Amino acid sequence: MRGNAGINRLAKAIDSRAKERAQRPNELELGSIQDDKSLLLDRFAVPIPPSDYLVSGFLTFPEDFMTTTELNSGEHSQYQGNGAHDHQIVTPDQFKPLKAGDRVLVAWVNDGTDPVVLCRVVSGDA
């Protein structure tokens, strides 16, 4: 009979844990960015406004931009004068700000209360 008591305790523990997990939202899920920049999760029909979700910093890099290099001494081999010149910095598409239609991976943090867009996701054959 003792073996049955142990199995019963194990079954109750598993049942309790399963019920606890079922009451919490998924920790990771997929969604899409909408035209108004709201986040629409695949399994929740109400869009989340941009003010109510967080985005990983690397998804907020600016569009392409210019930077200036100034050389205060010596000559630059390709330019006349002090060698000051500009370079265009091309932001990789993966790091540009989110746009409508982007598919994203979302993590729920702070006991499932705050959604965080971790990254864009694409098809495996992209």
PDB file of C-alpha atoms in Angstrom:
ATOM      1  CA  MET A   1       0.000   0.000   0.000  1.00  0.00           C
ATOM      2  CA  ARG A   2       2.875   2.369   0.630  1.00  0.00           C
ATOM      3  CA  GLY A   3       3.807   2.352  -3.068  1.00  0.00           C
ATOM      4  CA  ASN A   4       0.316   3.536  -3.936  1.00  0.00           C
ATOM      5  CA  ALA A   5       0.586   6.492  -1.536  1.00  0.00           C
ATOM      6  CA  GLY A   6       3.824   7.593  -3.241  1.00  0.00           C
ATOM      7  CA  ILE A   7       2.284   7.270  -6.691  1.00  0.00           C
ATOM      8  CA  ASN A   8      -0.771   9.213  -5.544  1.00  0.00           C
ATOM      9  CA  ARG A   9       1.425  12.030  -4.198  1.00  0.00           C
ATOM     10  CA  LEU A  10       3.358  12.092  -7.479  1.00  0.00           C
ATOM     11  CA  ALA A  11       0.126  12.179  -9.509  1.00  0.00           C
ATOM     12  CA  LYS A  12      -1.219  15.030  -7.374  1.00  0.00           C
ATOM     13  CA  ALA A  13       2.029  16.977  -7.766  1.00  0.00           C
ATOM     14  CA  ILE A  14       1.984  16.521 -11.549  1.00  0.00           C
ATOM     15  CA  ASP A  15      -1.695  17.506 -11.700  1.00  0.00           C
ATOM     16  CA  SER A  16      -1.064  20.598  -9.573  1.00  0.00           C
ATOM     17  CA  ARG A  17       1.891  21.648 -11.724  1.00  0.00           C
ATOM     18  CA  ALA A  18      -0.077  21.132 -14.950  1.00  0.00           C
ATOM     19  CA  LYS A  19      -2.964  23.260 -13.654  1.00  0.00           C
ATOM     20  CA  GLU A  20      -0.543  25.993 -12.595  1.00  0.00           C
ATOM     21  CA  ARG A  21       1.095  26.045 -16.046  1.00  0.00           C
ATOM     22  CA  ALA A  22      -2.275  26.065 -17.814  1.00  0.00           C
ATOM     23  CA  GLN A  23      -3.289  29.237 -15.961  1.00  0.00           C
ATOM     24  CA  ARG A  24      -0.193  31.157 -17.097  1.00  0.00           C
ATOM     25  CA  PRO A  25       0.177  32.556 -20.601  1.00  0.00           C
ATOM     26  CA  ASN A  26       2.744  31.092 -22.964  1.00  0.00           C
ATOM     27  CA  GLU A  27       6.172  32.435 -22.235  1.00  0.00           C
ATOM     28  CA  LEU A  28       6.965  32.738 -25.953  1.00  0.00           C
ATOM     29  CA  GLU A  29       4.581  33.273 -28.831  1.00  0.00           C
ATOM     30  CA  LEU A  30       4.378  34.662 -32.326  1.00  0.00           C
ATOM     31  CA  GLY A  31       2.701  37.813 -33.521  1.00  0.00           C
ATOM     32  CA  SER A  32       2.609  40.446 -36.238  1.00  0.00           C
ATOM     33  CA  ILE A  33       3.138  44.193 -36.301  1.00  0.00           C
ATOM     34  CA  GLN A  34       0.040  46.006 -37.609  1.00  0.00           C
ATOM     35  CA  ASP A  35      -0.253  49.185 -39.716  1.00  0.00           C
ATOM     36  CA  ASP A  36      -0.739  51.292 -36.562  1.00  0.00           C
ATOM     37  CA  LYS A  37       2.356  49.592 -34.997  1.00  0.00           C
ATOM     38  CA  SER A  38       0.179  47.616 -32.598  1.00  0.00           C
ATOM     39  CA  LEU A  39       1.167  44.025 -31.862  1.00  0.00           C
ATOM     40  CA  LEU A  40      -1.327  41.325 -32.826  1.00  0.00           C
ATOM     41  CA  LEU A  41      -0.532  37.963 -31.239  1.00  0.00           C
ATOM     42  CA  ASP A  42      -1.451  34.798 -33.119  1.00  0.00           C
ATOM     43  CA  ARG A  43      -3.558  33.496 -30.235  1.00  0.00           C
ATOM     44  CA  PHE A  44      -5.123  36.704 -28.960  1.00  0.00           C
ATOM     45  CA  ALA A  45      -7.544  38.691 -31.130  1.00  0.00           C
ATOM     46  CA  VAL A  46      -7.082  42.097 -29.485  1.00  0.00           C
ATOM     47  CA  PRO A  47      -4.092  44.152 -30.735  1.00  0.00           C
ATOM     48  CA  ILE A  48      -1.681  45.469 -28.109  1.00  0.00           C
ATOM     49  CA  PRO A  49      -0.940  49.201 -28.584  1.00  0.00           C
ATOM     50  CA  PRO A  50       2.737  50.178 -29.049  1.00  0.00           C
ATOM     51  CA  SER A  51       2.707  51.900 -25.654  1.00  0.00           C
ATOM     52  CA  ASP A  52       1.856  48.578 -23.976  1.00  0.00           C
ATOM     53  CA  TYR A  53       4.683  46.388 -25.257  1.00  0.00           C
ATOM     54  CA  LEU A  54       8.485  46.582 -25.208  1.00  0.00           C
ATOM     55  CA  VAL A  55      10.933  46.078 -28.102  1.00  0.00           C
ATOM     56  CA  SER A  56      14.522  44.800 -28.006  1.00  0.00           C
ATOM     57  CA  GLY A  57      16.909  47.698 -28.503  1.00  0.00           C
ATOM     58  CA  PHE A  58      18.570  46.244 -31.582  1.00  0.00           C
ATOM     59  CA  LEU A  59      15.220  46.487 -33.418  1.00  0.00           C
ATOM     60  CA  THR A  60      15.278  50.258 -33.046  1.00  0.00           C
ATOM     61  CA  PHE A  61      18.439  51.163 -34.975  1.00  0.00           C
ATOM     62  CA  PRO A  62      17.884  54.179 -37.225  1.00  0.00           C
ATOM     63  CA  GLU A  63      17.526  53.930 -40.961  1.00  0.00           C
ATOM     64  CA  ASP A  64      20.780  54.427 -42.887  1.00  0.00           C
ATOM     65  CA  PHE A  65      22.752  57.463 -41.700  1.00  0.00           C
ATOM     66  CA  MET A  66      25.971  59.347 -42.354  1.00  0.00           C
ATOM     67  CA  THR A  67      28.948  59.782 -40.096  1.00  0.00           C
ATOM     68  CA  THR A  68      31.841  62.202 -40.496  1.00  0.00           C
ATOM     69  CA  THR A  69      35.454  61.281 -39.915  1.00  0.00           C
ATOM     70  CA  GLU A  70      37.740  64.179 -39.193  1.00  0.00           C
ATOM     71  CA  LEU A  71      41.494  63.832 -39.275  1.00  0.00           C
ATOM     72  CA  ASN A  72      43.210  66.696 -37.526  1.00  0.00           C
ATOM     73  CA  SER A  73      46.691  65.827 -38.599  1.00  0.00           C
ATOM     74  CA  GLY A  74      48.187  64.399 -41.741  1.00  0.00           C
ATOM     75  CA  GLU A  75      46.676  63.816 -45.135  1.00  0.00           C
ATOM     76  CA  HIS A  76      44.120  61.232 -46.173  1.00  0.00           C
ATOM     77  CA  SER A  77      45.328  59.247 -49.167  1.00  0.00           C
ATOM     78  CA  GLN A  78      42.146  59.766 -51.208  1.00  0.00           C
ATOM     79  CA  TYR A  79      41.206  63.336 -50.301  1.00  0.00           C
ATOM     80  CA  GLN A  80      42.817  66.731 -50.428  1.00  0.00           C
ATOM     81  CA  GLY A  81      42.975  68.852 -47.318  1.00  0.00           C
ATOM     82  CA  ASN A  82      42.765  67.507 -43.786  1.00  0.00           C
ATOM     83  CA  GLY A  83      41.166  64.207 -44.781  1.00  0.00           C
ATOM     84  CA  ALA A  84      37.738  64.887 -43.290  1.00  0.00           C
ATOM     85  CA  HIS A  85      35.104  62.832 -45.096  1.00  0.00           C
ATOM     86  CA  ASP A  86      31.704  61.167 -44.674  1.00  0.00           C
ATOM     87  CA  HIS A  87      30.724  57.506 -44.607  1.00  0.00           C
ATOM     88  CA  GLN A  88      27.258  56.129 -45.110  1.00  0.00           C
ATOM     89  CA  ILE A  89      26.331  53.601 -42.456  1.00  0.00           C
ATOM     90  CA  VAL A  90      23.914  51.062 -43.884  1.00  0.00           C
ATOM     91  CA  THR A  91      21.726  49.557 -41.179  1.00  0.00           C
ATOM     92  CA  PRO A  92      21.111  45.845 -41.885  1.00  0.00           C
ATOM     93  CA  ASP A  93      17.436  45.102 -42.543  1.00  0.00           C
ATOM     94  CA  GLN A  94      17.293  42.833 -39.470  1.00  0.00           C
ATOM     95  CA  PHE A  95      18.049  45.818 -37.219  1.00  0.00           C
ATOM     96  CA  LYS A  96      15.816  48.462 -38.785  1.00  0.00           C
ATOM     97  CA  PRO A  97      12.718  49.565 -36.867  1.00  0.00           C
ATOM     98  CA  LEU A  98       9.739  47.229 -36.960  1.00  0.00           C
ATOM     99  CA  LYS A  99       7.234  47.828 -39.734  1.00  0.00           C
ATOM    100  CA  ALA A 100       3.722  46.659 -40.590  1.00  0.00           C
ATOM    101  CA  GLY A 101       3.656  43.009 -41.576  1.00  0.00           C
ATOM    102  CA  ASP A 102       6.781  41.971 -39.650  1.00  0.00           C
ATOM    103  CA  ARG A 103       6.392  38.614 -37.919  1.00  0.00           C
ATOM    104  CA  VAL A 104       7.883  38.690 -34.421  1.00  0.00           C
ATOM    105  CA  LEU A 105       8.746  36.458 -31.485  1.00  0.00           C
ATOM    106  CA  VAL A 106       7.292  37.756 -28.225  1.00  0.00           C
ATOM    107  CA  ALA A 107       8.379  36.844 -24.689  1.00  0.00           C
ATOM    108  CA  TRP A 108       6.134  37.409 -21.687  1.00  0.00           C
ATOM    109  CA  VAL A 109       8.025  38.735 -18.639  1.00  0.00           C
ATOM    110  CA  ASN A 110       7.130  39.948 -15.137  1.00  0.00           C
ATOM    111  CA  ASP A 111       4.873  36.970 -14.410  1.00  0.00           C
ATOM    112  CA  GLY A 112       3.347  37.115 -17.864  1.00  0.00           C
ATOM    113  CA  THR A 113       2.185  40.725 -17.670  1.00  0.00           C
ATOM    114  CA  ASP A 114       4.608  42.466 -20.068  1.00  0.00           C
ATOM    115  CA  PRO A 115       5.114  41.435 -23.712  1.00  0.00           C
ATOM    116  CA  VAL A 116       8.575  42.016 -25.175  1.00  0.00           C
ATOM    117  CA  VAL A 117       9.267  41.756 -28.909  1.00  0.00           C
ATOM    118  CA  LEU A 118      12.561  39.855 -29.027  1.00  0.00           C
ATOM    119  CA  CYS A 119      13.183  39.628 -32.761  1.00  0.00           C
ATOM    120  CA  ARG A 120      11.739  39.334 -36.236  1.00  0.00           C
ATOM    121  CA  VAL A 121      11.079  35.814 -37.452  1.00  0.00           C
ATOM    122  CA  VAL A 122      11.068  34.627 -41.044  1.00  0.00           C
ATOM    123  CA  SER A 123      10.241  31.447 -42.887  1.00  0.00           C
ATOM    124  CA  GLY A 124      12.867  28.722 -42.747  1.00  0.00           C
ATOM    125  CA  ASP A 125      13.364  28.976 -46.500  1.00  0.00           C
ATOM    126  CA  ALA A 126      13.869  32.759 -46.501  1.00  0.00           C
TER     127      ALA A 126
END
